[in-house]
CSV table of C-alpha atoms in Angstrom, one decimal:
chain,number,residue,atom,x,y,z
A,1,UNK,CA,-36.2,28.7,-22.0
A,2,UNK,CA,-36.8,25.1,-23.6
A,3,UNK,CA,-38.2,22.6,-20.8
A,4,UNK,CA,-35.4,20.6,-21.3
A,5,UNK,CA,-32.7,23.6,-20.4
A,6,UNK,CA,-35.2,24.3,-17.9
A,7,UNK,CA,-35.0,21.2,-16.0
A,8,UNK,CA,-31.2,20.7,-16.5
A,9,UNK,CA,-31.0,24.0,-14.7
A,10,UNK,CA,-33.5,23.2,-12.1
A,11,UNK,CA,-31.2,19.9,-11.4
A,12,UNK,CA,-28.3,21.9,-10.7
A,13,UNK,CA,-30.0,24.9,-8.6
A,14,UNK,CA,-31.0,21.9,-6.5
A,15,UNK,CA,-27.6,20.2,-6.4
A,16,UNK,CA,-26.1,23.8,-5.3
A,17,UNK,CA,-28.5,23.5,-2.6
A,18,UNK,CA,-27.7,19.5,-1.2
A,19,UNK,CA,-24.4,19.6,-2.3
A,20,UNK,CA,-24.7,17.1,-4.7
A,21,UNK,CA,-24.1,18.4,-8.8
A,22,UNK,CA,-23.3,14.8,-10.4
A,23,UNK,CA,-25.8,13.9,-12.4
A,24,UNK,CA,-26.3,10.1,-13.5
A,25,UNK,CA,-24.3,10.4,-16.9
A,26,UNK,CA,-21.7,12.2,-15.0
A,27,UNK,CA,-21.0,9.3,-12.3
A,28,UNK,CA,-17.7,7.5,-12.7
A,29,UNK,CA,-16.4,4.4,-10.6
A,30,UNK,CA,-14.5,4.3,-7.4
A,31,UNK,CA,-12.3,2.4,-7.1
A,32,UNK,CA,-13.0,-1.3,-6.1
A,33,UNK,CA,-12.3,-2.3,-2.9
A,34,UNK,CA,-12.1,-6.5,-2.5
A,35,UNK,CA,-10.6,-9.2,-0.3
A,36,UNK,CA,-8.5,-11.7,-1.8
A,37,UNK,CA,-6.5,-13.9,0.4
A,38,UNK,CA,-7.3,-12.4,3.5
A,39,UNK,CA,-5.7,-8.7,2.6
A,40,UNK,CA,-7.6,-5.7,1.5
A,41,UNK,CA,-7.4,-4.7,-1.9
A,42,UNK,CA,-8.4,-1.2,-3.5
A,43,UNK,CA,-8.3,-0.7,-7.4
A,44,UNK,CA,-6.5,-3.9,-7.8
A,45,UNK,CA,-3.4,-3.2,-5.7
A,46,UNK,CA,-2.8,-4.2,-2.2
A,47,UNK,CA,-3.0,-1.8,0.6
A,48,UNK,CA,-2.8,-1.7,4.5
A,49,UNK,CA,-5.6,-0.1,6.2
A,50,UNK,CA,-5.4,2.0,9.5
A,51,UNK,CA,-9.0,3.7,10.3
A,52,UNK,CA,-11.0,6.1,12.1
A,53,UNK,CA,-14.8,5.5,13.7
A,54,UNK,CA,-16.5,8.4,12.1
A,55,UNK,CA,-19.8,6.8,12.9
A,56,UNK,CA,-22.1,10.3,13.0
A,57,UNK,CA,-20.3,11.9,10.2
A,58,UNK,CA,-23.4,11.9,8.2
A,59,UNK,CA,-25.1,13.9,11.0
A,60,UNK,CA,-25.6,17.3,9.3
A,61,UNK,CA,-24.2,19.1,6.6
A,62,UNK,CA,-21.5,21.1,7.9
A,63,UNK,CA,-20.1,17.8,10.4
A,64,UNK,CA,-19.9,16.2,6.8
A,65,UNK,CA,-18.1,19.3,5.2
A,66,UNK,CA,-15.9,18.9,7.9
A,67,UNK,CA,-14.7,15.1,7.5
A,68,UNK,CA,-14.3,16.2,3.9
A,69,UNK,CA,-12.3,19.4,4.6
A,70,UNK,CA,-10.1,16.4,7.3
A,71,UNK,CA,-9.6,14.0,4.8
A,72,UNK,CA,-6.3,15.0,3.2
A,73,UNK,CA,-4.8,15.3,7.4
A,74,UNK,CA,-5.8,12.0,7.9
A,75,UNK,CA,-4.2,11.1,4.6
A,76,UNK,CA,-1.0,13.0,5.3
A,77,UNK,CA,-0.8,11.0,8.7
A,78,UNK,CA,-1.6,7.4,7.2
A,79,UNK,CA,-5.3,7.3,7.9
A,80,UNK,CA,-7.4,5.6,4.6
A,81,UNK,CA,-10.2,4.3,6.0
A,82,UNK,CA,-13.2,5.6,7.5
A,83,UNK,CA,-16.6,4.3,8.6
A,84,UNK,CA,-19.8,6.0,9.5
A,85,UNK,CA,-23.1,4.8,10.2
A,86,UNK,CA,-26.8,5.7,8.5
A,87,UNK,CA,-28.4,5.1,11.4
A,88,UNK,CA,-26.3,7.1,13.7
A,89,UNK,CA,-24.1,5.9,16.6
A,90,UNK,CA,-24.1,6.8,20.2
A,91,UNK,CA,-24.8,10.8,20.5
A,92,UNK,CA,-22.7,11.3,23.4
A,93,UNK,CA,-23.3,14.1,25.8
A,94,UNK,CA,-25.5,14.9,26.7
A,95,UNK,CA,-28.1,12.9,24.2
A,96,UNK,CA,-27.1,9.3,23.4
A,97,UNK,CA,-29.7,9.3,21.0
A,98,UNK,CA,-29.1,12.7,18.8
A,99,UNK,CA,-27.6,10.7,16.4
A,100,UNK,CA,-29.4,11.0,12.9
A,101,UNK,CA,-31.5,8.3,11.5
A,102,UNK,CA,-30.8,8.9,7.8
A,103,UNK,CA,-33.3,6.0,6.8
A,104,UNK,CA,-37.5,6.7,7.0
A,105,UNK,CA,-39.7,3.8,8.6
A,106,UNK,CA,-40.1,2.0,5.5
A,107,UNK,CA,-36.7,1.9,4.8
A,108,UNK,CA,-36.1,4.5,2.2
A,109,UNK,CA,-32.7,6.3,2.4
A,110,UNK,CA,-33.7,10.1,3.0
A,111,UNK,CA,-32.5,12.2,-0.5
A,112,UNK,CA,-29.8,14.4,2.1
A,113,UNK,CA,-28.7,11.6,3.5
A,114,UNK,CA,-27.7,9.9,-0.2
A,115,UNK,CA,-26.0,12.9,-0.7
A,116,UNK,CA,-23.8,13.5,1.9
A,117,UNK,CA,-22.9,9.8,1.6
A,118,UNK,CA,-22.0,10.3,-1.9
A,119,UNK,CA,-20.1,13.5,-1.5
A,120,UNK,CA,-18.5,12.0,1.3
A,121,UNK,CA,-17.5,8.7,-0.2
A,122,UNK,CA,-16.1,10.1,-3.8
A,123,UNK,CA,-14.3,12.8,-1.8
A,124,UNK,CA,-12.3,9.7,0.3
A,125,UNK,CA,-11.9,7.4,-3.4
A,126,UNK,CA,-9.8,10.8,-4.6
A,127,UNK,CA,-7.7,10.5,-1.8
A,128,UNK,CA,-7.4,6.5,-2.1
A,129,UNK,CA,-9.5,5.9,0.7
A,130,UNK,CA,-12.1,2.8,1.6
A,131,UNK,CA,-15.3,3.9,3.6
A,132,UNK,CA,-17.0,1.2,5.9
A,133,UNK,CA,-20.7,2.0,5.1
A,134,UNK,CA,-23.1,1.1,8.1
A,135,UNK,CA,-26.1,0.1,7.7
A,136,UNK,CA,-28.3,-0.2,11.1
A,137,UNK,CA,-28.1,0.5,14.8
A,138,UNK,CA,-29.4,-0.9,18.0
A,139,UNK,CA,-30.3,2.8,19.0
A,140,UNK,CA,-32.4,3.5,15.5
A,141,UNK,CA,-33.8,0.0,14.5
A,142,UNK,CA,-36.6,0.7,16.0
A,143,UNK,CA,-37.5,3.4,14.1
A,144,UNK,CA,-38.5,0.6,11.1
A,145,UNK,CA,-42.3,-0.5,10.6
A,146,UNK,CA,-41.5,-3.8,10.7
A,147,UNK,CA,-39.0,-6.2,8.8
A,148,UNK,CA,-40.2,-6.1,5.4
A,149,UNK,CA,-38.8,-2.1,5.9
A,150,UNK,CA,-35.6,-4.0,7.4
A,151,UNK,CA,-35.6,-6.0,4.0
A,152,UNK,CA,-35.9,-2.7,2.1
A,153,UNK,CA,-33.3,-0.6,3.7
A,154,UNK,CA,-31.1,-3.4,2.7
A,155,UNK,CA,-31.9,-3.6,-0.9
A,156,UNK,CA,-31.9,0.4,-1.1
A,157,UNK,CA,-28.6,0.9,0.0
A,158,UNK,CA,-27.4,-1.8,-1.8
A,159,UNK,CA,-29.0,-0.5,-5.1
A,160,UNK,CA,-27.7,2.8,-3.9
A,161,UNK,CA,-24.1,1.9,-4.3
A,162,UNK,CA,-24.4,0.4,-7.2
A,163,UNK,CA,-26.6,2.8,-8.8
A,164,UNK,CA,-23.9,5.3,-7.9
A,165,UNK,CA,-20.9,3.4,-8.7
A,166,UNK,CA,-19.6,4.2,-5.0
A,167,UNK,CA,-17.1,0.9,-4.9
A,168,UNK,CA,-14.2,1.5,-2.7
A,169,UNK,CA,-16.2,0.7,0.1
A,170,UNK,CA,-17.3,-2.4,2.6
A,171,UNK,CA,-20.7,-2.8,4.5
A,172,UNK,CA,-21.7,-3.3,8.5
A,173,UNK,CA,-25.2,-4.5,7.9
A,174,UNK,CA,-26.1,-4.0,12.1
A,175,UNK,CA,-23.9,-3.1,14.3
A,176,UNK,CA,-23.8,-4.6,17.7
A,177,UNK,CA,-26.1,-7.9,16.7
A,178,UNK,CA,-28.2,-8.7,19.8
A,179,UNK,CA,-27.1,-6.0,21.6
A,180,UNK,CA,-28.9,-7.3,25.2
A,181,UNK,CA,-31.0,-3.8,25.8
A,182,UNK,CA,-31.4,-1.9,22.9
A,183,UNK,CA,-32.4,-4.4,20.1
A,184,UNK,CA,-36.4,-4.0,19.1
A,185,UNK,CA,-36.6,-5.8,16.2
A,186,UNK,CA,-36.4,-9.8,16.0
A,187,UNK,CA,-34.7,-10.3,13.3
A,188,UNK,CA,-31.6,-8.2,14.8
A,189,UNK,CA,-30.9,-10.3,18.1
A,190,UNK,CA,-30.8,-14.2,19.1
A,191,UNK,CA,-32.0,-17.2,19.1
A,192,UNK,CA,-31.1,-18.1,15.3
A,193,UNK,CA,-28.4,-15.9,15.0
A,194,UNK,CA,-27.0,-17.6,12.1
A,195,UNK,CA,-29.8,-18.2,10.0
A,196,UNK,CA,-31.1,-13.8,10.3
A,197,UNK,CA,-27.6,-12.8,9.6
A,198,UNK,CA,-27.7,-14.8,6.3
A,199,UNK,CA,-30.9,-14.4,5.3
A,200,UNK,CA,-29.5,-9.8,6.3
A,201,UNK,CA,-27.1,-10.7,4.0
A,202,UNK,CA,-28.8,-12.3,1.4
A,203,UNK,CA,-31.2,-9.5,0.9
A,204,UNK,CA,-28.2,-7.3,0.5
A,205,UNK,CA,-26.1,-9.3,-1.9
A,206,UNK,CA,-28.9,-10.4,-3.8
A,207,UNK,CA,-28.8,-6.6,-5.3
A,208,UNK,CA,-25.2,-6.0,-4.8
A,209,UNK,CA,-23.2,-9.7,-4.8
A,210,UNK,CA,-19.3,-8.0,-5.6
A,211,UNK,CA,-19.7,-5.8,-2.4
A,212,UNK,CA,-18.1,-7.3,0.7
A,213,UNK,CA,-20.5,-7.4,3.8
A,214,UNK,CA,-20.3,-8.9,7.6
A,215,UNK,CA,-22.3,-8.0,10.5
A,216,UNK,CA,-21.0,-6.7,14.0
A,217,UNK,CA,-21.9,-8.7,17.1
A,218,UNK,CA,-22.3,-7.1,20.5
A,219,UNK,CA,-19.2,-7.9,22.2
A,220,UNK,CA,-21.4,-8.4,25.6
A,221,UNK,CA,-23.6,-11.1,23.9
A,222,UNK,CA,-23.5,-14.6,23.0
A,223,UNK,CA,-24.2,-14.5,19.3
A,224,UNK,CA,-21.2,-15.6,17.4
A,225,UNK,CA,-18.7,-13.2,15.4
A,226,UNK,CA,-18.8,-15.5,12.1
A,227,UNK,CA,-21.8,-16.8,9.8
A,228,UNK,CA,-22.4,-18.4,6.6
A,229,UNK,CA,-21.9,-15.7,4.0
A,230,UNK,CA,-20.3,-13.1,5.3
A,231,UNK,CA,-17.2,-11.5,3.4
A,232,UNK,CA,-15.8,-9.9,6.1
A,233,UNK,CA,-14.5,-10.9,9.9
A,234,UNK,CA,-16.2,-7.9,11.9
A,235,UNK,CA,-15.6,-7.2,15.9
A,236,UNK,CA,-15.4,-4.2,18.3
A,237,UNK,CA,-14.3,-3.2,21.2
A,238,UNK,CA,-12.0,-5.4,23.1
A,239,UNK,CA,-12.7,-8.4,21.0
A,240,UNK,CA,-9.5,-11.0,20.3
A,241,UNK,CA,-8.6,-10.8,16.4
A,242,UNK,CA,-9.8,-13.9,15.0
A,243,UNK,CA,-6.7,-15.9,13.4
A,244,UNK,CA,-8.8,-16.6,9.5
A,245,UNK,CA,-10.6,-14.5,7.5
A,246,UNK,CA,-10.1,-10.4,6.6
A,247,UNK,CA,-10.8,-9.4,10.3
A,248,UNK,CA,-12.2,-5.4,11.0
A,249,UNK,CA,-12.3,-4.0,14.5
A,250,UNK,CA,-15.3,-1.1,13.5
A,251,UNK,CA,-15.4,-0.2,17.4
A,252,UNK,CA,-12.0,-0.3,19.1
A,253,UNK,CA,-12.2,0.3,22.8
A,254,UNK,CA,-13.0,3.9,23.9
A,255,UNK,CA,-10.4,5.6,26.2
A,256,UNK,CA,-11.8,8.5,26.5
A,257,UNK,CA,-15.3,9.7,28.4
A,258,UNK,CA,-18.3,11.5,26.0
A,259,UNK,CA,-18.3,13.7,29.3
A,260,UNK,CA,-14.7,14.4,29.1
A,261,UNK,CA,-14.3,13.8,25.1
A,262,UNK,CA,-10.5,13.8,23.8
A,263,UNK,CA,-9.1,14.1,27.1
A,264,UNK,CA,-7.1,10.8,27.9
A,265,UNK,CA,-4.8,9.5,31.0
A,266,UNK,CA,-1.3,8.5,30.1
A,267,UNK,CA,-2.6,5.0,30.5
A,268,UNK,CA,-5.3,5.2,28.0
A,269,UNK,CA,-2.8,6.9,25.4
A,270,UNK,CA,-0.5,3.6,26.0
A,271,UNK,CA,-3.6,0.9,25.6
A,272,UNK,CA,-4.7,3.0,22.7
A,273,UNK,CA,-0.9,2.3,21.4
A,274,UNK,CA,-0.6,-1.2,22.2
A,275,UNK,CA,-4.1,-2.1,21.0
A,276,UNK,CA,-2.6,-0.1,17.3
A,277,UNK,CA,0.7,-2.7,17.5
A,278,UNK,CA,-1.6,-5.5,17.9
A,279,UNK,CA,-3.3,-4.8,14.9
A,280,UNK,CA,0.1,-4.2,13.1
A,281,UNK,CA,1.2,-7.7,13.8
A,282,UNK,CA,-2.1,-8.9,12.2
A,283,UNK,CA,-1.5,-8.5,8.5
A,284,UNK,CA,-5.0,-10.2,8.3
A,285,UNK,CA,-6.9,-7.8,10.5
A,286,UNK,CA,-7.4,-3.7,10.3
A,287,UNK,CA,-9.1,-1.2,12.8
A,288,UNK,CA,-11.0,1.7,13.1
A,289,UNK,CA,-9.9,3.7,16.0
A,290,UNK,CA,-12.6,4.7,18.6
A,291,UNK,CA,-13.0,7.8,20.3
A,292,UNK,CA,-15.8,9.9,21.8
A,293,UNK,CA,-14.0,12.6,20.8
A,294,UNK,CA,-14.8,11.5,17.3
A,295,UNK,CA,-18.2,10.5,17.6
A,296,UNK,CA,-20.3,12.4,19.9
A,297,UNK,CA,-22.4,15.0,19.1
A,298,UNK,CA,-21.5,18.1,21.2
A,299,UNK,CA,-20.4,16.3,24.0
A,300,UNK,CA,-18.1,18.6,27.1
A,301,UNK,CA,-16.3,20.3,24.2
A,302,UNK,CA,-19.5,21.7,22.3
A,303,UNK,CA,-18.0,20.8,18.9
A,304,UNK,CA,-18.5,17.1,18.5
A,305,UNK,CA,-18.5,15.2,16.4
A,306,UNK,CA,-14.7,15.9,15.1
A,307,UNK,CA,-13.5,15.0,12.4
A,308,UNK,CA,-10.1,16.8,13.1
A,309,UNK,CA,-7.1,15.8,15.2
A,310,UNK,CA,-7.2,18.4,17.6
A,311,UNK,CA,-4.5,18.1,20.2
A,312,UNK,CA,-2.6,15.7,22.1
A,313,UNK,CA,-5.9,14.8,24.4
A,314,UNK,CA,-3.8,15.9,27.6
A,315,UNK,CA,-6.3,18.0,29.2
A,316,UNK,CA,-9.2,20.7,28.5
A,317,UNK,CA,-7.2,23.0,26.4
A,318,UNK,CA,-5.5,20.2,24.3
A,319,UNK,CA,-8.6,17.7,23.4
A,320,UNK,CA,-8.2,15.6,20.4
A,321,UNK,CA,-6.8,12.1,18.8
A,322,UNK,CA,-3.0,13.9,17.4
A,323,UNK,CA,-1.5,10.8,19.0
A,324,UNK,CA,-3.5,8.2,17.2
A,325,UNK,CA,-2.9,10.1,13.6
A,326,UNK,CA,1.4,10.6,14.7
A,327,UNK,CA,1.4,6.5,15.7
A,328,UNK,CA,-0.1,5.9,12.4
A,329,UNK,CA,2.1,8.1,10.6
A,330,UNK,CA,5.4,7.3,13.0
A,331,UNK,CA,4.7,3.6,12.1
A,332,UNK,CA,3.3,3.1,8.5
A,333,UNK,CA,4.0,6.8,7.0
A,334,UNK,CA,1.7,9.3,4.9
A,335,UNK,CA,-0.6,7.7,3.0
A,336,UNK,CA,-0.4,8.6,-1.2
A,337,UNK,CA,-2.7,5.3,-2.8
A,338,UNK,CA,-1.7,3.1,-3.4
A,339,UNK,CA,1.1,3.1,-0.6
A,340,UNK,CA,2.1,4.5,2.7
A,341,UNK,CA,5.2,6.4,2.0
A,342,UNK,CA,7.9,6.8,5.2
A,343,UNK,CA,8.1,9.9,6.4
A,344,UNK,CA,11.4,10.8,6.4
């Protein structure tokens, strides 16, 4: 065997291994996902966006499998956008912090972690999906030396993306911005808000200026939702929907418990539904539906994180989000890019 058929072979062994088999030649574009006027845009046609908070789906290989193996259900019920985290959200039940940190303390993005975000993110861009890539959390920032490795994990994933061609996607550079207990680093928390989330930004664009960024504030905190720079409007939770800019709710308002995950009172299914025609009547502003059901790991049920619908969420033997995915489908129709279609 030549060296040269030796190492083409040795490339895919390994891919068979990680998952990943593109090699760089092989890489196409995604689509391209913009904002123009204040509406989403994905391989130059309009499109409405309804979401899911998917924030650990990077946590191991089988939980990414299975938001890949979900994506054409979420598709069939409306759902085109997801978002997940590479430092990992809140872990749930019974550890907050299991989620996975998928960047090392210098702010290198960890080889598996690269490939299930590519798998993951081509796998949506068949489907005509967006993915909201996050960047850092208040539970992992931390884990970084110091904030030239802050710098670096911005500029990686940035290079990352393009280096990949992974377009159809949009970018939460920290979640929860000042979050009042769990924020380490300076550079991620007031005074100055301003100034460190354009100078975050700057290091981001600076390697990838057509990608659309914003950062998250903690809804608790006094730093301000807008900033010089930023592309994108982001909020959470219970957050009123700015009236300018393309506004995204990454962190809707969690109805259910991580100790009782997709089990939800009547009441909770109607704020959940109220808080979806809300967003409806914003043609400016799209949202990512929060659930703990989604996004612990293990949690009551065992099997979180889910990337499934599960059932109607009406008690221990019928856990899941079905009613989120049949409002969205009920309302807006399957989703077939670059359209919803009614379901007749």
């Amino acid at each position: 065997m030549q060296i040269s058929q030796f190492f083409c072979w040795a490339a895919c062994a390994w891919g068979l291994v990680t998952g990943s088999v593109l090699l760089a030649e092989e890489r196409t574009p995604t689509k391209e996902f913009e904002v123009r006027n204040n509406r989403p845009w994905l391989g130059g046609h309009e499109v409405d966006l309804w979401g899911l908070r998917c924030g650990n789906a990077l946590y191991s290989q089988a939980v990414t499998e299975r938001h890949i193996h979900a994506l054409d259900n979420m598709a069939a019920h409306g759902i085109n956008l997801i978002g997940f985290y590479i430092q990992g959200s809140n872990g749930g039940v019974p550890n907050p912090e299991a989620g996975i940190n998928g960047f090392t303390r210098d702010g290198a993005i960890k080889p598996f972690i690269a490939d299930r975000m590519e798998r993951l993110i081509r796998e949506a861009d068949k489907r005509g999906m967006v993915v909201m890539v996050g960047l850092c959390s208040p539970r992992k920032d931390q884990d970084f030396y110091d904030e030239a490795a802050i710098q670096n994990a911005m500029e990686n994933t940035a290079k990352f993306l393009i280096d990949r061609q992974l377009k159809n996607v949009f970018v939460d550079l920290m979640h929860e911005f000042s979050h009042p207990e769990r924020i380490d680093h300076p550079i991620f928390r007031e005074p100055d808000g301003e100034a460190k989330k354009a100078k975050l930004t700057q290091w981001f664009k600076a390697v990838a200026p057509d990608i659309e960024v914003g950062i998250c504030p903690d809804h608790d905190s006094t730093t301000g939702s807008r900033y010089p720079g930023m592309d994108i409007h982001i909020i959470q939770k219970d957050m009123e929907i700015p009236p300018d800019g393309f506004v995204v709710n990454v962190e809707t308002f969690r109805e259910d418990q991580y100790s009782y995950d997709g089990i939800f009172n009547p009441g909770a299914v109607q704020s959940v539904r109220d808080n979806c025609e809300r967003y409806l009547a914003a043609p400016h502003a799209v949202m990512l539906f929060h659930a703990a059901y989604l996004q612990g790991i293990s949690n009551q049920s065992g099997s979180a994180p889910h990337a499934e619908m599960g059932g109607y969420g009406t008690g221990v033997h019928d856990r899941g989000i079905r009613f989120y995915f049949d409002w969205v489908r009920d309302h807006k129709g399957r989703w077939e890019y670059p359209q919803h279609v009614p379901v007749k």
